mmCIF file of C-alpha atoms and ligand atoms in Angstrom:
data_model
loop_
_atom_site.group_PDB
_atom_site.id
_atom_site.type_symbol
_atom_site.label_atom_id
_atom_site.label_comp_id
_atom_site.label_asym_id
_atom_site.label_seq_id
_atom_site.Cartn_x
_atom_site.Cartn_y
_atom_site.Cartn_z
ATOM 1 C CA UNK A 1 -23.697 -9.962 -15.657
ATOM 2 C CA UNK A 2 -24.986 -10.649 -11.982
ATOM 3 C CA UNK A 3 -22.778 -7.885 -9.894
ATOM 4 C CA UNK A 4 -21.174 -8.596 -6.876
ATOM 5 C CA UNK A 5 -20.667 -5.991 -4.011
ATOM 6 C CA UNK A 6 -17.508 -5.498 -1.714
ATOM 7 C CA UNK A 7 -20.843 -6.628 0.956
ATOM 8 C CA UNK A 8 -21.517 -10.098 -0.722
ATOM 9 C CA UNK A 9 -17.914 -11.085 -1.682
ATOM 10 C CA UNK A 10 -17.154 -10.663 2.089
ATOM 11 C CA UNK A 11 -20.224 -12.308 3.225
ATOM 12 C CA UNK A 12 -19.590 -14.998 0.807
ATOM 13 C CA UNK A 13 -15.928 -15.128 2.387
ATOM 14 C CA UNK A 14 -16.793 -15.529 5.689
ATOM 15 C CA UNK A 15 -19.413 -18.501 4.978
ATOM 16 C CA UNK A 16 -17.271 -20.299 2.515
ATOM 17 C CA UNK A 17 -13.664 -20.022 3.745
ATOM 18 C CA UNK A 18 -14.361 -18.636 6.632
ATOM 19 C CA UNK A 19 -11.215 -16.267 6.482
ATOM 20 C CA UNK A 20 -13.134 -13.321 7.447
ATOM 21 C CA UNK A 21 -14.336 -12.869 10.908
ATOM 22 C CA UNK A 22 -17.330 -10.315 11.017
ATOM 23 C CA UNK A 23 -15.125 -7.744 13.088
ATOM 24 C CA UNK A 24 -12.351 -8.363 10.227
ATOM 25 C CA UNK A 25 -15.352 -7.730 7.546
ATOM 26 C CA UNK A 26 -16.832 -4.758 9.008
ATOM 27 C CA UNK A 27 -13.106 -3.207 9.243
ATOM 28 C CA UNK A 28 -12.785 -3.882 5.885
ATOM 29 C CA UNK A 29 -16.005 -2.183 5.069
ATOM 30 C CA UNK A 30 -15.191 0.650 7.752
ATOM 31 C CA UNK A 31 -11.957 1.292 5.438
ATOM 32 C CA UNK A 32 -13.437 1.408 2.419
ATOM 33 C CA UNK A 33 -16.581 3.551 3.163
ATOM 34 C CA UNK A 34 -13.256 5.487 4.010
ATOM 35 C CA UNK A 35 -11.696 5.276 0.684
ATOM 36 C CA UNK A 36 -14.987 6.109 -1.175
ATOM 37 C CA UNK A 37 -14.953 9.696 1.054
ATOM 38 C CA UNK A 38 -11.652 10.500 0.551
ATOM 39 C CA UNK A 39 -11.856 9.750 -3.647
ATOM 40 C CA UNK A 40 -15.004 11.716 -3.439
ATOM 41 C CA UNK A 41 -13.014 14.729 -2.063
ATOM 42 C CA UNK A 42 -9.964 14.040 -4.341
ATOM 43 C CA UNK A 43 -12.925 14.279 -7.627
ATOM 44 C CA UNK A 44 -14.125 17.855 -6.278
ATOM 45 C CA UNK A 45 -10.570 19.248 -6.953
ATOM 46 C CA UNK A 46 -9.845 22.627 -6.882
ATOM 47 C CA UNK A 47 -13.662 22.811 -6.179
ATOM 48 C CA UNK A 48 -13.453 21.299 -2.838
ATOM 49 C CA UNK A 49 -10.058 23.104 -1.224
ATOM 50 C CA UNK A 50 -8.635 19.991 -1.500
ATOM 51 C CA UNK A 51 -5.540 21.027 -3.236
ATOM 52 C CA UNK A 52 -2.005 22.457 -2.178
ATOM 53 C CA UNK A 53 0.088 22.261 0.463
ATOM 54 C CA UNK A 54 -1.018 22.365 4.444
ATOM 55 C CA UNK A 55 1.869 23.753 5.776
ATOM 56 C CA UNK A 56 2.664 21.775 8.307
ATOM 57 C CA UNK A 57 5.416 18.955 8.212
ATOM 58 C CA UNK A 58 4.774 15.160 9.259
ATOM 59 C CA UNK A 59 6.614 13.073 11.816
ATOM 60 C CA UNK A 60 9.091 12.225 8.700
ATOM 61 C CA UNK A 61 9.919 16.234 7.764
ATOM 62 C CA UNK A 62 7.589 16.013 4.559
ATOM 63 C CA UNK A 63 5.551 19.033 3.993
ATOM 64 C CA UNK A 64 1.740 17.570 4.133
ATOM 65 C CA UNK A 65 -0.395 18.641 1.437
ATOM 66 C CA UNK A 66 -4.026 19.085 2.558
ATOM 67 C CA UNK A 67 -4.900 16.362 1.417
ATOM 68 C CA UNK A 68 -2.920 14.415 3.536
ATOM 69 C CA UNK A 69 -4.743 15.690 6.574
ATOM 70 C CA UNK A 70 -8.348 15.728 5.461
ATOM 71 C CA UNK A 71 -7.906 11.923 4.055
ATOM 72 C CA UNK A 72 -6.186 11.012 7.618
ATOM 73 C CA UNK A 73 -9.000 12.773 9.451
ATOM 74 C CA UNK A 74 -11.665 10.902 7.511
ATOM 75 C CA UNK A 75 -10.034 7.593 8.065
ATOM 76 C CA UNK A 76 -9.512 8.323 11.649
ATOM 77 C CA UNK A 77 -13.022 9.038 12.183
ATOM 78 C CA UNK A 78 -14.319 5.798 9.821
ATOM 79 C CA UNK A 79 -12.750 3.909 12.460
ATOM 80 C CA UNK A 80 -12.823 4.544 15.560
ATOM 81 C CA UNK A 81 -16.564 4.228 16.853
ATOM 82 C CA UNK A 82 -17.084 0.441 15.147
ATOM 83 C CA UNK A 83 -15.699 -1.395 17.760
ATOM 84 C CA UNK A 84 -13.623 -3.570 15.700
ATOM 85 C CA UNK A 85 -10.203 -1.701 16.677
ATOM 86 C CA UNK A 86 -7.646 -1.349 19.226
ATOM 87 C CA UNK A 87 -5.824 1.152 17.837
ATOM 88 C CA UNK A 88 -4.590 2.709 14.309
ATOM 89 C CA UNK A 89 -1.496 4.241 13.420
ATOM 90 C CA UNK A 90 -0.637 6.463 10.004
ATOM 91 C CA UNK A 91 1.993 8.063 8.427
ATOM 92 C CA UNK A 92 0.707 11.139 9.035
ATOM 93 C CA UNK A 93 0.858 10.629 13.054
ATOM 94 C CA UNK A 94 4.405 10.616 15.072
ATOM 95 C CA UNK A 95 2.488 8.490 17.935
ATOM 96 C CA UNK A 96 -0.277 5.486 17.557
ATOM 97 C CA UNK A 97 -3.925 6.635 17.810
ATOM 98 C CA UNK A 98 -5.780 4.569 20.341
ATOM 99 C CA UNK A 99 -9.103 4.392 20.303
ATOM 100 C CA UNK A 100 -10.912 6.906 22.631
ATOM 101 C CA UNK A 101 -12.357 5.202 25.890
ATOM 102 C CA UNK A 102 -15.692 6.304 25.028
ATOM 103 C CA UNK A 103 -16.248 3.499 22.434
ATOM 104 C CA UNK A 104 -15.665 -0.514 22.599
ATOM 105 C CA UNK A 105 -12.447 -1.543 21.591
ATOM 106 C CA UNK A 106 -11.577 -4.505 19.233
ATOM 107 C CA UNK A 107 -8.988 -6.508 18.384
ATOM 108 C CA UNK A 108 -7.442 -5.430 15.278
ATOM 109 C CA UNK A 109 -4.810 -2.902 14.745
ATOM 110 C CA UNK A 110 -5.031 -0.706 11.870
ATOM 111 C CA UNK A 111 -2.522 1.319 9.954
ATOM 112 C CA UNK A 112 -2.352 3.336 6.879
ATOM 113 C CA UNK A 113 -0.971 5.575 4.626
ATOM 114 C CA UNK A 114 -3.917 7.979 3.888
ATOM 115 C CA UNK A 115 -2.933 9.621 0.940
ATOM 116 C CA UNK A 116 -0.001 8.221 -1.107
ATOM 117 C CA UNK A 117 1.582 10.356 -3.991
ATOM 118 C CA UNK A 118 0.801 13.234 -2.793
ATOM 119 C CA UNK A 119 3.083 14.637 -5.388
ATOM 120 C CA UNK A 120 0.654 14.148 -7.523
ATOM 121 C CA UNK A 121 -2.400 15.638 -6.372
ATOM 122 C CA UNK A 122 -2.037 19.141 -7.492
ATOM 123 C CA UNK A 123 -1.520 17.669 -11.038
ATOM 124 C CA UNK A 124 -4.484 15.618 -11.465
ATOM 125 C CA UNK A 125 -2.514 12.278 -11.712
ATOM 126 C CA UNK A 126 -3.415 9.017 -9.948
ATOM 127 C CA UNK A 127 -3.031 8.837 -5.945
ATOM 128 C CA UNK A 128 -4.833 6.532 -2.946
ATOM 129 C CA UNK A 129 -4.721 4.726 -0.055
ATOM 130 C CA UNK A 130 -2.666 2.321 1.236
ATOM 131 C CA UNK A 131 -3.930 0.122 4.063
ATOM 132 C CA UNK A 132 -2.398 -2.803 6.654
ATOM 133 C CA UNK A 133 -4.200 -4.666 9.303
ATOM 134 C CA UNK A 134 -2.789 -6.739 12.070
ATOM 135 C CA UNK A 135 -4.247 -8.716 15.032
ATOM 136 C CA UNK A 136 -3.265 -6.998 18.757
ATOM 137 C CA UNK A 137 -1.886 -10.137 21.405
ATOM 138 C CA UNK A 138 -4.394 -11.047 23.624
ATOM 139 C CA UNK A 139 -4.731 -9.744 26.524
ATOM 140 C CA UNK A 140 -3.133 -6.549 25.597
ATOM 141 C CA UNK A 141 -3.868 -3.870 28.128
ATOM 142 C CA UNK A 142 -3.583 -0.078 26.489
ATOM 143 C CA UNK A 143 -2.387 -0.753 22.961
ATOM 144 C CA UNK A 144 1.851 0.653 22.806
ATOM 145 C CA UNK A 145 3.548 1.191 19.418
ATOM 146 C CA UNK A 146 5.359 -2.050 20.665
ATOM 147 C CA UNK A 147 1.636 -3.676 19.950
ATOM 148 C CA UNK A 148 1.981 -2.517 16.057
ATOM 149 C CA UNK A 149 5.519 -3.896 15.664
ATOM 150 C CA UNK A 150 4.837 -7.100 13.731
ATOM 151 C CA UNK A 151 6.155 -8.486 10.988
ATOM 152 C CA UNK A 152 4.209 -8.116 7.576
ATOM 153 C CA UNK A 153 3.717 -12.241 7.855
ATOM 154 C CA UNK A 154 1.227 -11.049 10.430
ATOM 155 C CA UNK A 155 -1.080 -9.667 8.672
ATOM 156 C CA UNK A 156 -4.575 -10.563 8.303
ATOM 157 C CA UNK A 157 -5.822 -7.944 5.617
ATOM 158 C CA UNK A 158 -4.214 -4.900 3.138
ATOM 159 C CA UNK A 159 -5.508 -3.360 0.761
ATOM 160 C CA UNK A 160 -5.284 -0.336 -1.868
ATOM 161 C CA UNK A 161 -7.757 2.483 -3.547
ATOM 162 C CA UNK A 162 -6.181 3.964 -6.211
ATOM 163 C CA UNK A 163 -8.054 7.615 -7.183
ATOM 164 C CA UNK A 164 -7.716 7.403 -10.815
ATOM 165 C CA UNK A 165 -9.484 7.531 -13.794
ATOM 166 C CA UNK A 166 -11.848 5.357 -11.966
ATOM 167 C CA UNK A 167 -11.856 4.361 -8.269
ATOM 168 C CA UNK A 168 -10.694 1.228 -7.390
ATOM 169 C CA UNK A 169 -10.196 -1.169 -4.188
ATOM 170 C CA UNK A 170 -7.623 -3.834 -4.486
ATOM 171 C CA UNK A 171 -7.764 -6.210 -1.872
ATOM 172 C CA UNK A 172 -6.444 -9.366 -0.030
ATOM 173 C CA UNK A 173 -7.485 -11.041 3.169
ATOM 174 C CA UNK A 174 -4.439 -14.336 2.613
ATOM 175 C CA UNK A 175 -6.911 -15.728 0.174
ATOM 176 C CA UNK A 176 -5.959 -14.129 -3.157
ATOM 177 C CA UNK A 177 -6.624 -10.509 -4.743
ATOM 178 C CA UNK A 178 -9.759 -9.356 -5.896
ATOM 179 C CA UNK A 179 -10.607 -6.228 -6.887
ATOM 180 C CA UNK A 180 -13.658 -3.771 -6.829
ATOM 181 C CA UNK A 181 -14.547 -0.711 -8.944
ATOM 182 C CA UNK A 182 -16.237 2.298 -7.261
ATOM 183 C CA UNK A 183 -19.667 2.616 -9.299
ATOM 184 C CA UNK A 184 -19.495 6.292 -8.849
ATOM 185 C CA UNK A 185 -23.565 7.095 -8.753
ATOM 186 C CA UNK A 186 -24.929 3.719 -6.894
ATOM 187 C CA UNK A 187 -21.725 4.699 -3.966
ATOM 188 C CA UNK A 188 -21.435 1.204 -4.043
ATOM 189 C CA UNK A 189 -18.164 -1.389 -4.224
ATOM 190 C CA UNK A 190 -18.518 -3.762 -7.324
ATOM 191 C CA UNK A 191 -16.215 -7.190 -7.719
ATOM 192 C CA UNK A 192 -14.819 -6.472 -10.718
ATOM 193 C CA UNK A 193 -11.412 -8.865 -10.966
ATOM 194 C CA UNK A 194 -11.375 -12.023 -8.755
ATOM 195 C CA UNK A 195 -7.900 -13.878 -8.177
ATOM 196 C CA UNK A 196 -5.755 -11.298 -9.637
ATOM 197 C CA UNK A 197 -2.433 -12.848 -10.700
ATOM 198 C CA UNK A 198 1.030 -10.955 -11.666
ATOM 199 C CA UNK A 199 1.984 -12.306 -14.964
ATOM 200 C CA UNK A 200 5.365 -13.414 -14.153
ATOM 201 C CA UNK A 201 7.848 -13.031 -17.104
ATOM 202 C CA UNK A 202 8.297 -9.241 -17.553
ATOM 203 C CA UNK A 203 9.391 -6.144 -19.655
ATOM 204 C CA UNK A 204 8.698 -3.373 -17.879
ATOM 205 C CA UNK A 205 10.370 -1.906 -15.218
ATOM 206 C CA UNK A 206 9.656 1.309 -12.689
ATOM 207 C CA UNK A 207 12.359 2.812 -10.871
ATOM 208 C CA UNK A 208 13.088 7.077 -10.216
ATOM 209 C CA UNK A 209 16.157 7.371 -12.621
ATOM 210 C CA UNK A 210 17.057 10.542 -11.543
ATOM 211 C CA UNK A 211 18.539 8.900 -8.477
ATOM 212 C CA UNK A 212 20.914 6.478 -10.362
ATOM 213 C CA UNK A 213 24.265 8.532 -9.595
ATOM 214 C CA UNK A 214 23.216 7.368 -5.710
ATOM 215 C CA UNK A 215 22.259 3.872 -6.359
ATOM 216 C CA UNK A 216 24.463 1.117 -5.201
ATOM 217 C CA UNK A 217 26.266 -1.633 -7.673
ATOM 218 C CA UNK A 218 23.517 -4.442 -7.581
ATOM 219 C CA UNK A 219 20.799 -1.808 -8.749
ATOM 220 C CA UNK A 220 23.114 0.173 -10.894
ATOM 221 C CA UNK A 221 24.310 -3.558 -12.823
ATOM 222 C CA UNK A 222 20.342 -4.478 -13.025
ATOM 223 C CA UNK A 223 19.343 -1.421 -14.515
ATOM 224 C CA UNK A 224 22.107 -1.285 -16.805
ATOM 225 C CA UNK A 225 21.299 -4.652 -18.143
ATOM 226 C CA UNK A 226 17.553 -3.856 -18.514
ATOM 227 C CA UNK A 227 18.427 -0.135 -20.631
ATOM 228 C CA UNK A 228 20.883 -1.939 -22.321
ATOM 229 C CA UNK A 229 17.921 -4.020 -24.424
ATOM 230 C CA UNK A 230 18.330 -6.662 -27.135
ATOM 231 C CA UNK A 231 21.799 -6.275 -27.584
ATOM 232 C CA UNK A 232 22.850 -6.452 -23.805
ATOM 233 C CA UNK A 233 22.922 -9.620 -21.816
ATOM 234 C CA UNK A 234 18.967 -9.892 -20.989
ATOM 235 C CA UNK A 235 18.609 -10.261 -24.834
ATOM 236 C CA UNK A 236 15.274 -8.089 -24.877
ATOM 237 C CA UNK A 237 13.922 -4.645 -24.861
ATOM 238 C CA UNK A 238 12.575 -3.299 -22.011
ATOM 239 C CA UNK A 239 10.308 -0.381 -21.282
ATOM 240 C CA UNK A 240 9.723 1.876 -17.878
ATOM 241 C CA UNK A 241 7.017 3.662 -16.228
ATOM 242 C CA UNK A 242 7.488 5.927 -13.293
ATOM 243 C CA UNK A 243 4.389 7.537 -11.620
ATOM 244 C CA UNK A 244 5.371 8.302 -8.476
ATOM 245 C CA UNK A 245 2.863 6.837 -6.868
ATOM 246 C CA UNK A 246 3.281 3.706 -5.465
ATOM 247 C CA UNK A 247 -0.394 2.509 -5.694
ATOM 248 C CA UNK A 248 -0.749 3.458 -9.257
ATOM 249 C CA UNK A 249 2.976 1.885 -9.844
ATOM 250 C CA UNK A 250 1.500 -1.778 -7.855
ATOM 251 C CA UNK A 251 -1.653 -1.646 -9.190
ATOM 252 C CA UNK A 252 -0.262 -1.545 -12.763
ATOM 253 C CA UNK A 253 2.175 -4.492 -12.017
ATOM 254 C CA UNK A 254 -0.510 -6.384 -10.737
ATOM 255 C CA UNK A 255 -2.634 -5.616 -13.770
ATOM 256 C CA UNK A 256 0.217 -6.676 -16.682
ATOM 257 C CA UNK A 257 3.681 -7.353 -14.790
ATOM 258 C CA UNK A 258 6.558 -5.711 -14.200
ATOM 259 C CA UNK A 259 9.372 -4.871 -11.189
ATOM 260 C CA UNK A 260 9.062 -1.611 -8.785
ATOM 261 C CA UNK A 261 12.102 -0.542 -6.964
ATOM 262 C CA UNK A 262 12.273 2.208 -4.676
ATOM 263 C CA UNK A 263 15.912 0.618 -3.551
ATOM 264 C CA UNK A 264 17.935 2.344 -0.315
ATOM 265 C CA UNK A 265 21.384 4.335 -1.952
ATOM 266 C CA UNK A 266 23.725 6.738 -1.024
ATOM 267 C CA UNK A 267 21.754 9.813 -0.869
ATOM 268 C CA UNK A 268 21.455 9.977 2.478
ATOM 269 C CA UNK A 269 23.409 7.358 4.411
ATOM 270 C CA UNK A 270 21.821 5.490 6.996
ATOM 271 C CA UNK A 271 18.715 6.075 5.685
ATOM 272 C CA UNK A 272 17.009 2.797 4.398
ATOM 273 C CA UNK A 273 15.200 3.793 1.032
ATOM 274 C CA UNK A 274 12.175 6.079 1.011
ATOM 275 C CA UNK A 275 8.842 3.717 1.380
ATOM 276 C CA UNK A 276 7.782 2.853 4.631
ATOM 277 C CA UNK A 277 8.000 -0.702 6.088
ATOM 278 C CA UNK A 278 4.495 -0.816 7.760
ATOM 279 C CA UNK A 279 2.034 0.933 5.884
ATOM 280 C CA UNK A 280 3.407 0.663 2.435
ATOM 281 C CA UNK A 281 5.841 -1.774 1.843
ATOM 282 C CA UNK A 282 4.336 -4.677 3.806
ATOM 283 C CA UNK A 283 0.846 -3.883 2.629
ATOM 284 C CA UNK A 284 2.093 -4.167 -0.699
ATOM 285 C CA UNK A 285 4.080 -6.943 -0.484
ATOM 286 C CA UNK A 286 1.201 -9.092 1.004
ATOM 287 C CA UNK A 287 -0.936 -8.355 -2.076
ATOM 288 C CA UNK A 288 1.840 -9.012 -4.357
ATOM 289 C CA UNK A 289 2.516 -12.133 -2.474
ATOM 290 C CA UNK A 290 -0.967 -13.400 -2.606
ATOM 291 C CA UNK A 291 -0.991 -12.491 -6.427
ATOM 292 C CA UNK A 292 2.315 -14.563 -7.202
ATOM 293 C CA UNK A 293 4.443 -12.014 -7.378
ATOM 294 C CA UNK A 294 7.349 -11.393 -4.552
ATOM 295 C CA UNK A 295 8.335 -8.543 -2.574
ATOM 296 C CA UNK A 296 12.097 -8.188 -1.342
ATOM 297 C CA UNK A 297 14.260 -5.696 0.658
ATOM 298 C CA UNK A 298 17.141 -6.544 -1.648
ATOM 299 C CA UNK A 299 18.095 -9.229 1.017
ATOM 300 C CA UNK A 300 15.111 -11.220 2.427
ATOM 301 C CA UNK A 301 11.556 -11.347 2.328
ATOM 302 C CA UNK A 302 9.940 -7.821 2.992
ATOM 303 C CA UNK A 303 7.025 -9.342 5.317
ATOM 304 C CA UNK A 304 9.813 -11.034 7.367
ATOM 305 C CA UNK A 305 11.289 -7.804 8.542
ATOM 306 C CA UNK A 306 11.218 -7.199 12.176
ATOM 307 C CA UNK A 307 10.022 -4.063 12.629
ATOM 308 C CA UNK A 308 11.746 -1.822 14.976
ATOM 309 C CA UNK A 309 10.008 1.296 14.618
ATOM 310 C CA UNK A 310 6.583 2.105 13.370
ATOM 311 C CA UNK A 311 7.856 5.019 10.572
ATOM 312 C CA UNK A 312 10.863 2.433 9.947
ATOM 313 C CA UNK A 313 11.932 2.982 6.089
ATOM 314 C CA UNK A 314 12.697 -0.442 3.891
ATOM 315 C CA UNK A 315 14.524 -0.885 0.427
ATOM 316 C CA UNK A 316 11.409 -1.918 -2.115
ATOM 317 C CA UNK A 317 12.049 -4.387 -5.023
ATOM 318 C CA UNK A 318 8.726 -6.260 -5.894
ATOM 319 C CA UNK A 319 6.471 -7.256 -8.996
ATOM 320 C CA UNK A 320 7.210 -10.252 -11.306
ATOM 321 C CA UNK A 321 8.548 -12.925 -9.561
ATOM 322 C CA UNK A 322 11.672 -13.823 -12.414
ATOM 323 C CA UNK A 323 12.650 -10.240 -11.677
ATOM 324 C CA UNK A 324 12.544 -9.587 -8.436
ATOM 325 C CA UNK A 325 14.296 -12.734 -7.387
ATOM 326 C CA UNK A 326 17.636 -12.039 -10.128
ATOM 327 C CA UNK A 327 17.353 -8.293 -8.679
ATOM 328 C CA UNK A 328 17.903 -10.029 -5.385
ATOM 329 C CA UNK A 329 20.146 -12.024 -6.227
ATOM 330 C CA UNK A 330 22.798 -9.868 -7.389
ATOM 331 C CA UNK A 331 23.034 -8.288 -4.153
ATOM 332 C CA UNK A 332 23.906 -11.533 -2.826
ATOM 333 C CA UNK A 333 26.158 -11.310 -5.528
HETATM 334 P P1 LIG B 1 3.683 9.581 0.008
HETATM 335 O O1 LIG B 1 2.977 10.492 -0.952
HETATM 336 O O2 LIG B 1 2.741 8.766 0.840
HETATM 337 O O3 LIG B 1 4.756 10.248 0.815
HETATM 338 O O4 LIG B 1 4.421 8.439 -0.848
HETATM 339 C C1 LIG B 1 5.102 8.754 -2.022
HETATM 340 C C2 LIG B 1 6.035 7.624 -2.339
HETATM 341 C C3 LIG B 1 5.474 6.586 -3.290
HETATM 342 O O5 LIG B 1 4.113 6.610 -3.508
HETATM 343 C C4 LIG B 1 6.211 6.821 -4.574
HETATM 344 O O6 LIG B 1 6.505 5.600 -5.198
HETATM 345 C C5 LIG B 1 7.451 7.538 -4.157
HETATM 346 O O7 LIG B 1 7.165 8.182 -2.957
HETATM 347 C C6 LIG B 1 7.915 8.547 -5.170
HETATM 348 O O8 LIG B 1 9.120 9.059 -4.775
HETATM 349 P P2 LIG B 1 10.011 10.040 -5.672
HETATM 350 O O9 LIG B 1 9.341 11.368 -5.634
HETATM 351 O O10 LIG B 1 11.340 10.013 -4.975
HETATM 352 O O11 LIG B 1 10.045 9.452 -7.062
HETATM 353 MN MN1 LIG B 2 3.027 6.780 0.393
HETATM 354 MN MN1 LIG B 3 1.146 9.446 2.117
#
């Protein structure tokens, strides 16, 4: 079989459907020359001092595990000297990174969550990247967190790695989902699923069930009727996955269906769910979009949230379309 690299495909993109500006495509590239650094540290292990915890707390109060920092150093770097950016913000910065005045600046703003599940790191269980790009106004002057504050309907590319078993980039530019497998001794991208698509009828569901004495009614009465199987009102059996990390979670929805919630509740009130609006949720939600599946806050459309903050936190319900919209609809209910 003829292989395609990430190179071609984008190449091919930008000839054919010309949805891919050469600044967009050599962001793209930028990103995942990235990714293929950081899963190279992530393989070395406990070989590379690339495991345990940092010591040092993010802008959110989470302890960073070093692998936090190295991955958010090495995207950092990636990016900044191409000429393709205006700025980039991460979770793992309080305050947007512009780029330094010593290189040309771009257009395109770029944020990212550099390591996600970084629970799982330590226990050799599948983590990655999660990336969001948007276009700064024109004629911006220095680029403000104001700049980043669009909503996810903005954006002109997202993508994932997942660190796993084997590498993979999953992404979308508003033209569909493809995605590429790292071929580990070439360093090299290959196209290995074009036009993913999320079946849409589903039996599999992922939520964290230890926090179901905190969930509110609408999740609490889903759940219920999904645990309660063939004999409860859905009439079917249904099975659940939790891996506690979010790109492993997506990536197997998008591979053979299913519904992800990460849903606000009472734990902490006031505070919105757990995920992140710009550099997880909306990400994810334009891939699941652009794969037919949908991604809701519970109330609306996740990609038309205004954002107010850049670390602003969002209730999560997306995968299989059937589901996610009933989900939805009972707390309309
Ligand atoms: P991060 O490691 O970037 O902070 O994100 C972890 C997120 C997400 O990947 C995952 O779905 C969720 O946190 C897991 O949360 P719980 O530990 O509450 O299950
Ligand atoms: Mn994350
Ligand atoms: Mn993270």
């Amino acid at each position: 079989m003829k292989r395609i690299s990430l190179t071609q495909y984008l190449v091919e993109e930008q000839r054919q459907n010309n949805t891919i500006p050469a600044e967009l495509r050599l962001l793209i590239e930028v990103v995942a020359r990235a990714c293929k650094t950081i899963s190279h540290a992530v393989g070395k292990g406990a070989l590379g001092e690339v495991m345990g915890s940092a010591e040092t707390e993010n802008v959110q109060g989470e302890v960073q595990k070093k692998l936090d920092i190295i991955s958010n150093e090495i995207l950092l770097e990636a990016n900044e000297w191409g000429g393709h950016l205006a700025a980039m913000a991460s979770e793992e910065m309080e305050t947007i990174h512009p780029i330094p005045n010593r290189y040309p600046k771009g257009e395109y703003l770029l944020l990212f969550d550099p390591l996600d599940g970084s629970s799982n790191i330590d226990v050799n269980v599948s983590i990655g990247t999660i990336f969001s790009v948007l276009k700064a106004a024109e004629g911006m002057g220095e680029p403000t967190e104001q700049d980043f504050l669009q909503p996810g309907s903005q954006q002109v590319a997202a993508g994932y790695a997942v660190y796993g078993p084997q590498t993979v980039l999953v992404l979308t530019t508003g033209n569909g989902v493809n995605c590429f497998t790292l071929d580990r001794e070439m360093g090299s991208w290959v196209l290995t699923q074009r036009n993913m698509q999320i079946p849409a009828e589903t039996r599999e569901f992922a939520i964290n069930a230890s926090n179901a004495r905190h969930w509110f009614p609408p999740v609490t009465r889903y759940v219920n009727e999904l645990l309660a199987g063939d004999a409860g009102p859905r009439g079917s059996n249904f099975n659940m996955r939790w891996i506690a990390s979010m790109v492993a979670d997506v990536h197997r929805i998008l591979n053979r269906g299913g519904v992800f919630m990460y849903p606000a509740d009472a734990r902490e009130p006031g505070k919105p769910g757990k995920l992140r609006l710009m550099y997880e949720a909306n990400p994810m939600a334009f891939i699941v979009e652009q794969a037919g599946g949908a991604a809701t806050n519970g109330a609306r459309r996740i990609m038309d949230v205004q954002p107010e903050k850049l670390h602003q936190r969002v209730p999560v319900f997306l995968g299989s379309k059937s589901e996610v919209e009933r989900v939805t609809s009972y707390h309309q209910a």
